[in-house]
PDB file of C-alpha atoms and ligand atoms in Angstrom:
ATOM      1  CA  MET A   1     107.002-107.722 -96.127  1.00  0.00           C
ATOM      2  CA  GLN A   2     105.550-105.387 -93.525  1.00  0.00           C
ATOM      3  CA  LEU A   3     107.242-104.768 -90.214  1.00  0.00           C
ATOM      4  CA  LEU A   4     104.944-105.089 -87.193  1.00  0.00           C
ATOM      5  CA  ASP A   5     105.993-101.942 -85.378  1.00  0.00           C
ATOM      6  CA  GLY A   6     105.602-102.606 -81.669  1.00  0.00           C
ATOM      7  CA  LYS A   7     107.292 -99.340 -80.817  1.00  0.00           C
ATOM      8  CA  ALA A   8     104.702 -97.256 -82.685  1.00  0.00           C
ATOM      9  CA  CYS A   9     101.818 -99.401 -81.400  1.00  0.00           C
ATOM     10  CA  SER A  10     102.999 -99.166 -77.810  1.00  0.00           C
ATOM     11  CA  GLU A  11     103.292 -95.394 -78.171  1.00  0.00           C
ATOM     12  CA  GLU A  12      99.611 -95.295 -79.180  1.00  0.00           C
ATOM     13  CA  ILE A  13      98.687 -97.397 -76.141  1.00  0.00           C
ATOM     14  CA  ARG A  14     100.709 -95.184 -73.801  1.00  0.00           C
ATOM     15  CA  LYS A  15      98.958 -92.096 -75.203  1.00  0.00           C
ATOM     16  CA  GLU A  16      95.558 -93.724 -74.554  1.00  0.00           C
ATOM     17  CA  ILE A  17      96.553 -94.628 -70.997  1.00  0.00           C
ATOM     18  CA  LYS A  18      98.005 -91.172 -70.351  1.00  0.00           C
ATOM     19  CA  LYS A  19      94.684 -89.599 -71.337  1.00  0.00           C
ATOM     20  CA  GLU A  20      92.830 -91.868 -68.907  1.00  0.00           C
ATOM     21  CA  VAL A  21      95.243 -91.042 -66.110  1.00  0.00           C
ATOM     22  CA  GLU A  22      94.849 -87.317 -66.777  1.00  0.00           C
ATOM     23  CA  ASN A  23      91.078 -87.774 -66.409  1.00  0.00           C
ATOM     24  CA  ILE A  24      91.511 -89.719 -63.176  1.00  0.00           C
ATOM     25  CA  VAL A  25      93.808 -87.105 -61.682  1.00  0.00           C
ATOM     26  CA  SER A  26      91.678 -84.166 -62.836  1.00  0.00           C
ATOM     27  CA  ASN A  27      88.801 -85.792 -60.926  1.00  0.00           C
ATOM     28  CA  GLY A  28      90.854 -85.528 -57.760  1.00  0.00           C
ATOM     29  CA  ARG A  29      91.906 -89.182 -57.541  1.00  0.00           C
ATOM     30  CA  ARG A  30      95.423 -90.496 -57.144  1.00  0.00           C
ATOM     31  CA  PRO A  31      97.114 -92.036 -60.200  1.00  0.00           C
ATOM     32  CA  PRO A  32      97.698 -95.796 -60.558  1.00  0.00           C
ATOM     33  CA  HIS A  33     100.812 -97.070 -58.787  1.00  0.00           C
ATOM     34  CA  LEU A  34     103.041 -99.953 -59.950  1.00  0.00           C
ATOM     35  CA  ALA A  35     105.815-101.443 -57.828  1.00  0.00           C
ATOM     36  CA  ALA A  36     108.661-103.562 -59.178  1.00  0.00           C
ATOM     37  CA  VAL A  37     110.858-105.807 -57.055  1.00  0.00           C
ATOM     38  CA  LEU A  38     114.343-106.376 -58.438  1.00  0.00           C
ATOM     39  CA  VAL A  39     116.561-108.940 -56.744  1.00  0.00           C
ATOM     40  CA  GLY A  40     120.252-108.933 -57.677  1.00  0.00           C
ATOM     41  CA  ASN A  41     122.277-107.180 -60.359  1.00  0.00           C
ATOM     42  CA  ASP A  42     121.399-108.938 -63.602  1.00  0.00           C
ATOM     43  CA  GLY A  43     122.053-106.320 -66.308  1.00  0.00           C
ATOM     44  CA  ALA A  44     119.120-107.225 -68.543  1.00  0.00           C
ATOM     45  CA  SER A  45     116.681-107.311 -65.600  1.00  0.00           C
ATOM     46  CA  GLN A  46     117.917-103.916 -64.386  1.00  0.00           C
ATOM     47  CA  ASN A  47     117.316-102.515 -67.861  1.00  0.00           C
ATOM     48  CA  TYR A  48     113.840-104.019 -68.113  1.00  0.00           C
ATOM     49  CA  VAL A  49     112.813-102.571 -64.773  1.00  0.00           C
ATOM     50  CA  ALA A  50     114.269 -99.155 -65.670  1.00  0.00           C
ATOM     51  CA  PHE A  51     112.184 -99.183 -68.860  1.00  0.00           C
ATOM     52  CA  LYS A  52     109.061-100.118 -66.905  1.00  0.00           C
ATOM     53  CA  VAL A  53     109.638 -97.201 -64.520  1.00  0.00           C
ATOM     54  CA  ARG A  54     110.186 -94.830 -67.455  1.00  0.00           C
ATOM     55  CA  ASP A  55     106.919 -96.023 -69.013  1.00  0.00           C
ATOM     56  CA  CYS A  56     105.095 -95.323 -65.733  1.00  0.00           C
ATOM     57  CA  ASP A  57     106.522 -91.790 -65.652  1.00  0.00           C
ATOM     58  CA  GLU A  58     105.445 -91.208 -69.224  1.00  0.00           C
ATOM     59  CA  VAL A  59     101.793 -92.139 -68.656  1.00  0.00           C
ATOM     60  CA  GLY A  60     101.556 -90.466 -65.248  1.00  0.00           C
ATOM     61  CA  PHE A  61     101.575 -93.575 -63.040  1.00  0.00           C
ATOM     62  CA  ASP A  62     103.395 -93.577 -59.729  1.00  0.00           C
ATOM     63  CA  SER A  63     106.075 -96.236 -59.519  1.00  0.00           C
ATOM     64  CA  THR A  64     108.273 -97.714 -56.827  1.00  0.00           C
ATOM     65  CA  THR A  65     111.322 -99.880 -57.408  1.00  0.00           C
ATOM     66  CA  ILE A  66     112.338-102.139 -54.548  1.00  0.00           C
ATOM     67  CA  ARG A  67     115.931-103.323 -54.920  1.00  0.00           C
ATOM     68  CA  MET A  68     117.134-106.312 -52.956  1.00  0.00           C
ATOM     69  CA  ASP A  69     120.612-107.745 -52.733  1.00  0.00           C
ATOM     70  CA  SER A  70     121.263-110.952 -54.693  1.00  0.00           C
ATOM     71  CA  SER A  71     122.086-112.647 -51.375  1.00  0.00           C
ATOM     72  CA  SER A  72     118.699-111.718 -49.848  1.00  0.00           C
ATOM     73  CA  THR A  73     116.968-114.705 -48.323  1.00  0.00           C
ATOM     74  CA  GLU A  74     113.841-116.181 -49.837  1.00  0.00           C
ATOM     75  CA  GLN A  75     111.949-115.288 -46.640  1.00  0.00           C
ATOM     76  CA  LYS A  76     112.976-111.636 -46.917  1.00  0.00           C
ATOM     77  CA  LEU A  77     111.520-111.510 -50.419  1.00  0.00           C
ATOM     78  CA  LEU A  78     108.328-113.309 -49.329  1.00  0.00           C
ATOM     79  CA  ASP A  79     107.927-110.815 -46.457  1.00  0.00           C
ATOM     80  CA  LYS A  80     108.286-107.921 -48.893  1.00  0.00           C
ATOM     81  CA  ILE A  81     105.624-109.470 -51.147  1.00  0.00           C
ATOM     82  CA  ILE A  82     103.221-109.844 -48.208  1.00  0.00           C
ATOM     83  CA  GLU A  83     103.836-106.182 -47.357  1.00  0.00           C
ATOM     84  CA  LEU A  84     103.064-105.152 -50.965  1.00  0.00           C
ATOM     85  CA  ASN A  85      99.935-107.331 -50.986  1.00  0.00           C
ATOM     86  CA  GLN A  86      98.655-105.333 -48.010  1.00  0.00           C
ATOM     87  CA  ASP A  87      99.781-101.862 -49.106  1.00  0.00           C
ATOM     88  CA  SER A  88      96.637-100.123 -50.379  1.00  0.00           C
ATOM     89  CA  SER A  89      98.678 -97.369 -52.053  1.00  0.00           C
ATOM     90  CA  ILE A  90     100.043 -99.940 -54.558  1.00  0.00           C
ATOM     91  CA  ASP A  91      97.645-101.263 -57.199  1.00  0.00           C
ATOM     92  CA  GLY A  92      99.843-103.914 -58.713  1.00  0.00           C
ATOM     93  CA  PHE A  93     103.383-105.183 -58.561  1.00  0.00           C
ATOM     94  CA  ILE A  94     105.838-107.462 -60.290  1.00  0.00           C
ATOM     95  CA  VAL A  95     108.827-109.451 -59.129  1.00  0.00           C
ATOM     96  CA  GLN A  96     111.294-109.314 -62.001  1.00  0.00           C
ATOM     97  CA  LEU A  97     112.417-112.786 -63.138  1.00  0.00           C
ATOM     98  CA  PRO A  98     114.732-114.633 -63.186  1.00  0.00           C
ATOM     99  CA  LEU A  99     115.497-114.783 -59.473  1.00  0.00           C
ATOM    100  CA  PRO A 100     118.773-115.939 -57.889  1.00  0.00           C
ATOM    101  CA  ALA A 101     118.992-119.741 -57.801  1.00  0.00           C
ATOM    102  CA  HIS A 102     118.472-120.018 -54.019  1.00  0.00           C
ATOM    103  CA  ILE A 103     114.973-118.498 -54.292  1.00  0.00           C
ATOM    104  CA  ASP A 104     112.064-120.719 -55.304  1.00  0.00           C
ATOM    105  CA  GLU A 105     110.256-118.883 -58.108  1.00  0.00           C
ATOM    106  CA  ASN A 106     107.051-120.851 -57.600  1.00  0.00           C
ATOM    107  CA  LYS A 107     106.912-119.968 -53.902  1.00  0.00           C
ATOM    108  CA  VAL A 108     107.289-116.314 -54.852  1.00  0.00           C
ATOM    109  CA  ILE A 109     104.524-116.453 -57.458  1.00  0.00           C
ATOM    110  CA  LEU A 110     102.203-118.269 -55.033  1.00  0.00           C
ATOM    111  CA  THR A 111     102.704-115.505 -52.462  1.00  0.00           C
ATOM    112  CA  ILE A 112     101.681-112.644 -54.767  1.00  0.00           C
ATOM    113  CA  SER A 113      98.034-111.660 -54.288  1.00  0.00           C
ATOM    114  CA  PRO A 114      96.136-112.519 -57.506  1.00  0.00           C
ATOM    115  CA  LYS A 115      94.472-109.086 -57.240  1.00  0.00           C
ATOM    116  CA  LYS A 116      97.849-107.358 -57.590  1.00  0.00           C
ATOM    117  CA  ASP A 117      99.470-109.870 -59.939  1.00  0.00           C
ATOM    118  CA  VAL A 118      99.762-107.575 -62.981  1.00  0.00           C
ATOM    119  CA  ASP A 119     102.169-110.079 -64.568  1.00  0.00           C
ATOM    120  CA  GLY A 120      99.349-112.641 -64.648  1.00  0.00           C
ATOM    121  CA  PHE A 121     101.608-115.378 -63.249  1.00  0.00           C
ATOM    122  CA  CYS A 122      99.523-116.594 -60.247  1.00  0.00           C
ATOM    123  CA  PRO A 123      97.556-119.865 -60.515  1.00  0.00           C
ATOM    124  CA  GLU A 124      94.228-118.021 -60.118  1.00  0.00           C
ATOM    125  CA  ASN A 125      95.001-115.687 -63.016  1.00  0.00           C
ATOM    126  CA  VAL A 126      96.406-118.473 -65.190  1.00  0.00           C
ATOM    127  CA  GLY A 127      93.279-120.524 -64.412  1.00  0.00           C
ATOM    128  CA  ASN A 128      91.006-117.613 -65.314  1.00  0.00           C
ATOM    129  CA  LEU A 129      92.872-117.209 -68.600  1.00  0.00           C
ATOM    130  CA  ASN A 130      92.307-120.890 -69.387  1.00  0.00           C
ATOM    131  CA  LEU A 131      88.596-120.519 -68.621  1.00  0.00           C
ATOM    132  CA  GLY A 132      88.243-117.286 -70.608  1.00  0.00           C
ATOM    133  CA  LEU A 133      87.324-115.328 -67.460  1.00  0.00           C
ATOM    134  CA  PRO A 134      88.443-111.757 -66.674  1.00  0.00           C
ATOM    135  CA  THR A 135      92.064-111.832 -65.533  1.00  0.00           C
ATOM    136  CA  TYR A 136      95.482-110.271 -65.885  1.00  0.00           C
ATOM    137  CA  ILE A 137      96.976-111.840 -68.995  1.00  0.00           C
ATOM    138  CA  SER A 138     100.744-112.324 -68.999  1.00  0.00           C
ATOM    139  CA  ALA A 139     102.214-109.213 -70.605  1.00  0.00           C
ATOM    140  CA  THR A 140     104.127-110.716 -73.544  1.00  0.00           C
ATOM    141  CA  PRO A 141     101.335-112.871 -75.028  1.00  0.00           C
ATOM    142  CA  ASN A 142      98.850-110.095 -74.333  1.00  0.00           C
ATOM    143  CA  GLY A 143     101.117-107.616 -76.139  1.00  0.00           C
ATOM    144  CA  ILE A 144     101.367-109.926 -79.146  1.00  0.00           C
ATOM    145  CA  MET A 145      97.565-110.268 -79.301  1.00  0.00           C
ATOM    146  CA  GLU A 146      97.274-106.481 -79.152  1.00  0.00           C
ATOM    147  CA  LEU A 147      99.817-106.102 -81.973  1.00  0.00           C
ATOM    148  CA  LEU A 148      97.858-108.540 -84.175  1.00  0.00           C
ATOM    149  CA  ARG A 149      94.616-106.723 -83.258  1.00  0.00           C
ATOM    150  CA  ARG A 150      95.935-103.268 -84.094  1.00  0.00           C
ATOM    151  CA  TYR A 151      97.304-104.435 -87.445  1.00  0.00           C
ATOM    152  CA  GLU A 152      93.928-106.118 -88.092  1.00  0.00           C
ATOM    153  CA  ILE A 153      95.641-109.392 -88.946  1.00  0.00           C
ATOM    154  CA  LYS A 154      93.161-112.193 -89.570  1.00  0.00           C
ATOM    155  CA  THR A 155      94.135-115.252 -87.587  1.00  0.00           C
ATOM    156  CA  GLU A 156      90.920-117.270 -87.825  1.00  0.00           C
ATOM    157  CA  SER A 157      91.425-120.811 -89.163  1.00  0.00           C
ATOM    158  CA  LYS A 158      95.142-120.170 -89.691  1.00  0.00           C
ATOM    159  CA  HIS A 159      97.735-122.624 -88.427  1.00  0.00           C
ATOM    160  CA  CYS A 160      99.691-120.999 -85.625  1.00  0.00           C
ATOM    161  CA  VAL A 161     102.854-122.711 -84.440  1.00  0.00           C
ATOM    162  CA  VAL A 162     104.147-121.505 -81.074  1.00  0.00           C
ATOM    163  CA  LEU A 163     107.770-122.458 -80.412  1.00  0.00           C
ATOM    164  CA  GLY A 164     108.462-122.690 -76.678  1.00  0.00           C
ATOM    165  CA  ARG A 165     106.179-123.789 -73.842  1.00  0.00           C
ATOM    166  CA  SER A 166     107.153-121.454 -70.991  1.00  0.00           C
ATOM    167  CA  ASN A 167     104.541-120.545 -68.403  1.00  0.00           C
ATOM    168  CA  ILE A 168     104.879-116.856 -69.154  1.00  0.00           C
ATOM    169  CA  VAL A 169     104.933-116.815 -72.967  1.00  0.00           C
ATOM    170  CA  GLY A 170     104.462-120.015 -74.989  1.00  0.00           C
ATOM    171  CA  THR A 171     101.700-121.732 -73.033  1.00  0.00           C
ATOM    172  CA  PRO A 172      99.417-118.671 -72.538  1.00  0.00           C
ATOM    173  CA  MET A 173     100.127-117.668 -76.147  1.00  0.00           C
ATOM    174  CA  ALA A 174      98.846-121.016 -77.415  1.00  0.00           C
ATOM    175  CA  ILE A 175      95.704-120.673 -75.294  1.00  0.00           C
ATOM    176  CA  LEU A 176      94.999-117.115 -76.475  1.00  0.00           C
ATOM    177  CA  MET A 177      95.455-117.947 -80.149  1.00  0.00           C
ATOM    178  CA  SER A 178      93.114-120.929 -79.920  1.00  0.00           C
ATOM    179  CA  ARG A 179      90.312-119.073 -78.120  1.00  0.00           C
ATOM    180  CA  ASN A 180      87.071-117.995 -79.786  1.00  0.00           C
ATOM    181  CA  THR A 181      88.145-114.354 -80.104  1.00  0.00           C
ATOM    182  CA  GLU A 182      89.458-111.997 -82.757  1.00  0.00           C
ATOM    183  CA  PRO A 183      92.433-112.334 -83.028  1.00  0.00           C
ATOM    184  CA  GLY A 184      92.306-115.972 -82.078  1.00  0.00           C
ATOM    185  CA  ASN A 185      90.350-118.886 -83.559  1.00  0.00           C
ATOM    186  CA  ALA A 186      93.604-120.275 -84.915  1.00  0.00           C
ATOM    187  CA  THR A 187      94.529-123.944 -85.016  1.00  0.00           C
ATOM    188  CA  VAL A 188      97.480-124.029 -82.673  1.00  0.00           C
ATOM    189  CA  THR A 189     100.463-126.329 -82.331  1.00  0.00           C
ATOM    190  CA  LEU A 190     102.585-125.788 -79.230  1.00  0.00           C
ATOM    191  CA  ALA A 191     106.052-127.034 -80.143  1.00  0.00           C
ATOM    192  CA  HIS A 192     109.108-127.404 -77.911  1.00  0.00           C
ATOM    193  CA  SER A 193     112.552-128.923 -77.583  1.00  0.00           C
ATOM    194  CA  ARG A 194     111.215-132.493 -77.819  1.00  0.00           C
ATOM    195  CA  THR A 195     109.072-131.873 -80.905  1.00  0.00           C
ATOM    196  CA  LYS A 196     110.094-134.029 -83.862  1.00  0.00           C
ATOM    197  CA  ASN A 197     110.537-132.669 -87.374  1.00  0.00           C
ATOM    198  CA  LEU A 198     110.453-129.086 -86.165  1.00  0.00           C
ATOM    199  CA  LYS A 199     111.518-127.688 -89.519  1.00  0.00           C
ATOM    200  CA  GLN A 200     108.707-129.487 -91.362  1.00  0.00           C
ATOM    201  CA  LEU A 201     106.224-128.346 -88.719  1.00  0.00           C
ATOM    202  CA  CYS A 202     107.322-124.716 -88.938  1.00  0.00           C
ATOM    203  CA  LEU A 203     106.955-124.845 -92.715  1.00  0.00           C
ATOM    204  CA  THR A 204     103.225-125.511 -92.196  1.00  0.00           C
ATOM    205  CA  ALA A 205     102.799-122.402 -90.020  1.00  0.00           C
ATOM    206  CA  ASP A 206     100.773-119.459 -91.295  1.00  0.00           C
ATOM    207  CA  ILE A 207     101.709-117.738 -88.047  1.00  0.00           C
ATOM    208  CA  LEU A 208     104.970-118.591 -86.294  1.00  0.00           C
ATOM    209  CA  ILE A 209     105.481-117.276 -82.766  1.00  0.00           C
ATOM    210  CA  VAL A 210     109.002-117.944 -81.542  1.00  0.00           C
ATOM    211  CA  ALA A 211     109.825-117.905 -77.836  1.00  0.00           C
ATOM    212  CA  ILE A 212     112.477-120.571 -77.582  1.00  0.00           C
ATOM    213  CA  GLY A 213     115.390-118.544 -76.185  1.00  0.00           C
ATOM    214  CA  LYS A 214     117.939-119.643 -78.810  1.00  0.00           C
ATOM    215  CA  THR A 215     119.515-116.939 -80.937  1.00  0.00           C
ATOM    216  CA  GLU A 216     118.578-116.983 -84.620  1.00  0.00           C
ATOM    217  CA  PHE A 217     117.071-120.454 -84.206  1.00  0.00           C
ATOM    218  CA  VAL A 218     114.471-119.943 -86.931  1.00  0.00           C
ATOM    219  CA  THR A 219     116.152-119.781 -90.322  1.00  0.00           C
ATOM    220  CA  ALA A 220     114.665-118.958 -93.736  1.00  0.00           C
ATOM    221  CA  ASP A 221     114.351-122.631 -94.713  1.00  0.00           C
ATOM    222  CA  MET A 222     111.910-123.125 -91.794  1.00  0.00           C
ATOM    223  CA  VAL A 223     109.474-120.423 -92.891  1.00  0.00           C
ATOM    224  CA  LYS A 224     106.599-120.713 -95.356  1.00  0.00           C
ATOM    225  CA  GLU A 225     106.294-118.022 -98.026  1.00  0.00           C
ATOM    226  CA  GLY A 226     103.888-115.328 -96.776  1.00  0.00           C
ATOM    227  CA  ALA A 227     104.007-116.393 -93.099  1.00  0.00           C
ATOM    228  CA  ILE A 228     103.556-114.028 -90.176  1.00  0.00           C
ATOM    229  CA  VAL A 229     106.557-114.303 -87.855  1.00  0.00           C
ATOM    230  CA  ILE A 230     106.620-112.977 -84.299  1.00  0.00           C
ATOM    231  CA  ASP A 231     110.003-113.053 -82.554  1.00  0.00           C
ATOM    232  CA  VAL A 232     109.834-113.001 -78.764  1.00  0.00           C
ATOM    233  CA  GLY A 233     113.521-113.793 -78.230  1.00  0.00           C
ATOM    234  CA  GLN A 234     115.938-111.203 -76.957  1.00  0.00           C
ATOM    235  CA  THR A 235     119.424-112.341 -75.996  1.00  0.00           C
ATOM    236  CA  ARG A 236     122.393-110.077 -75.324  1.00  0.00           C
ATOM    237  CA  VAL A 237     125.459-111.095 -77.314  1.00  0.00           C
ATOM    238  CA  PRO A 238     128.848-109.364 -76.875  1.00  0.00           C
ATOM    239  CA  ASP A 239     129.547-106.754 -79.567  1.00  0.00           C
ATOM    240  CA  ASN A 240     132.570-104.471 -79.321  1.00  0.00           C
ATOM    241  CA  THR A 241     131.235-102.153 -81.999  1.00  0.00           C
ATOM    242  CA  LYS A 242     128.408-101.083 -79.637  1.00  0.00           C
ATOM    243  CA  LYS A 243     128.801 -98.539 -76.871  1.00  0.00           C
ATOM    244  CA  SER A 244     126.972-100.888 -74.506  1.00  0.00           C
ATOM    245  CA  GLY A 245     129.318-103.755 -75.437  1.00  0.00           C
ATOM    246  CA  PHE A 246     126.429-105.970 -76.562  1.00  0.00           C
ATOM    247  CA  ARG A 247     123.607-106.211 -79.058  1.00  0.00           C
ATOM    248  CA  ASN A 248     120.215-107.840 -78.768  1.00  0.00           C
ATOM    249  CA  VAL A 249     119.645-110.860 -80.967  1.00  0.00           C
ATOM    250  CA  GLY A 250     116.269-112.499 -81.511  1.00  0.00           C
ATOM    251  CA  ASP A 251     115.247-116.135 -81.930  1.00  0.00           C
ATOM    252  CA  VAL A 252     114.689-115.494 -85.649  1.00  0.00           C
ATOM    253  CA  ASP A 253     117.366-114.931 -88.306  1.00  0.00           C
ATOM    254  CA  PHE A 254     115.647-111.670 -89.252  1.00  0.00           C
ATOM    255  CA  GLN A 255     117.847-110.675 -92.219  1.00  0.00           C
ATOM    256  CA  ASN A 256     117.174-113.904 -94.098  1.00  0.00           C
ATOM    257  CA  VAL A 257     113.658-114.662 -92.865  1.00  0.00           C
ATOM    258  CA  LYS A 258     112.124-111.244 -93.489  1.00  0.00           C
ATOM    259  CA  ASN A 259     111.940-111.625 -97.278  1.00  0.00           C
ATOM    260  CA  LYS A 260     109.668-114.663 -96.957  1.00  0.00           C
ATOM    261  CA  CYS A 261     107.158-113.065 -94.577  1.00  0.00           C
ATOM    262  CA  SER A 262     103.981-111.077 -95.029  1.00  0.00           C
ATOM    263  CA  TYR A 263     104.562-109.591 -91.554  1.00  0.00           C
ATOM    264  CA  ILE A 264     107.459-109.861 -89.129  1.00  0.00           C
ATOM    265  CA  THR A 265     108.633-108.281 -85.875  1.00  0.00           C
ATOM    266  CA  TYR A 266     112.208-107.187 -85.255  1.00  0.00           C
ATOM    267  CA  VAL A 267     114.012-108.007 -82.004  1.00  0.00           C
ATOM    268  CA  THR A 268     113.999-104.399 -80.859  1.00  0.00           C
ATOM    269  CA  GLY A 269     110.893-102.344 -81.479  1.00  0.00           C
ATOM    270  CA  GLY A 270     108.715-105.440 -81.816  1.00  0.00           C
ATOM    271  CA  VAL A 271     107.428-107.564 -78.949  1.00  0.00           C
ATOM    272  CA  GLY A 272     109.429-105.869 -76.149  1.00  0.00           C
ATOM    273  CA  PRO A 273     107.645-102.486 -76.214  1.00  0.00           C
ATOM    274  CA  MET A 274     104.275-104.257 -76.513  1.00  0.00           C
ATOM    275  CA  THR A 275     105.065-106.326 -73.405  1.00  0.00           C
ATOM    276  CA  ARG A 276     105.742-103.134 -71.480  1.00  0.00           C
ATOM    277  CA  ALA A 277     102.557-101.505 -72.774  1.00  0.00           C
ATOM    278  CA  SER A 278     100.596-104.554 -71.596  1.00  0.00           C
ATOM    279  CA  LEU A 279     102.007-104.175 -68.117  1.00  0.00           C
ATOM    280  CA  LEU A 280     100.699-100.601 -68.064  1.00  0.00           C
ATOM    281  CA  GLN A 281      97.279-101.814 -69.240  1.00  0.00           C
ATOM    282  CA  ASN A 282      97.232-104.460 -66.507  1.00  0.00           C
ATOM    283  CA  THR A 283      98.213-101.894 -63.881  1.00  0.00           C
ATOM    284  CA  LEU A 284      95.405 -99.584 -64.955  1.00  0.00           C
ATOM    285  CA  LYS A 285      93.047-102.552 -64.792  1.00  0.00           C
ATOM    286  CA  ALA A 286      94.301-103.362 -61.276  1.00  0.00           C
ATOM    287  CA  TYR A 287      93.732 -99.749 -60.242  1.00  0.00           C
ATOM    288  CA  LYS A 288      90.129 -99.928 -61.433  1.00  0.00           C
ATOM    289  CA  ARG A 289      89.498-103.386 -59.959  1.00  0.00           C
ATOM    290  CA  ASN A 290      91.060-102.553 -56.643  1.00  0.00           C
ATOM    291  CA  LYS A 291      89.323 -99.144 -56.650  1.00  0.00           C
ATOM    292  CA  GLY A 292      92.447 -97.031 -56.254  1.00  0.00           C
ATOM    293  CA  ALA A 293      91.823 -94.167 -53.866  1.00  0.00           C
TER     294      ALA A 293
HETATM  295  N1  GUN B   1     111.358-111.570 -66.940  1.00  0.00           N
HETATM  296  C1  GUN B   1     111.215-111.666 -68.279  1.00  0.00           C
HETATM  297  N2  GUN B   1     109.955-111.304 -68.651  1.00  0.00           N
HETATM  298  C2  GUN B   1     109.306-110.987 -67.505  1.00  0.00           C
HETATM  299  C3  GUN B   1     107.990-110.530 -67.246  1.00  0.00           C
HETATM  300  O1  GUN B   1     107.135-110.365 -68.132  1.00  0.00           O
HETATM  301  N3  GUN B   1     107.691-110.299 -65.930  1.00  0.00           N
HETATM  302  C4  GUN B   1     108.602-110.503 -64.926  1.00  0.00           C
HETATM  303  N4  GUN B   1     108.222-110.270 -63.687  1.00  0.00           N
HETATM  304  N5  GUN B   1     109.842-110.934 -65.161  1.00  0.00           N
HETATM  305  C5  GUN B   1     110.187-111.169 -66.439  1.00  0.00           C
END
């Protein structure tokens, strides 16, 4: 079994980006600038945004965090998005999800300018992804593709089972793995909560990508010998032995599954850091596309 080390891979990517930013700045241009909108006090979301800001600092990007109260109206958030769409000093921005229940996520996504949508969530960018046109690819599936690419894992003609059909992970992941690219060219099954005989299906997977949001859902008896297993899940469960009071648990029962795999990711140091590296790549792309000053 070989661990797919997203932490090391993302470090490489950050170094590459940092070099590019140093070149940009030494040529007298401003660095790329990412903004993040955080609504409410969800602990995990606060952490994710803090990490994204730290990543920006590390590679030399400017960053701005816009915090809004959990009771902020939907209109206030939409107004802020319109302001960010028009602010030429910001190359790209994200609205951290999930949002409080009184805010319509779709309305928010539809208001973000596709040019600044570095999350790749807008219909135009999702459509471009489906057509194989240049776009911002959603950070998590893009990060997984990059991880497979950097480990030179052959995916062609393999059976890839994606568990979970979310708009931001499972669905774009299935599209990317089925495309005529390297990695890609896999035969993909997109499975979900209504899929029958899930265990039998998973046992046919050469590549199993799990984004189902259920802790340790994939057990060793669901995994074929020699499979490649990518765990997207990350759920906080209370743990008094930790200083933070919680630990992160993936969608895969890592301890028991790992012995059956050729490659596997671990809940921390796997997909998460690659997702963040992808956001940096998308922001740099936005800077170039939008011709940052
Ligand atoms: N919440 C969980 N993952 C993501 C992500 O990739 N982008 C945003 N904006 N929110 C998220």
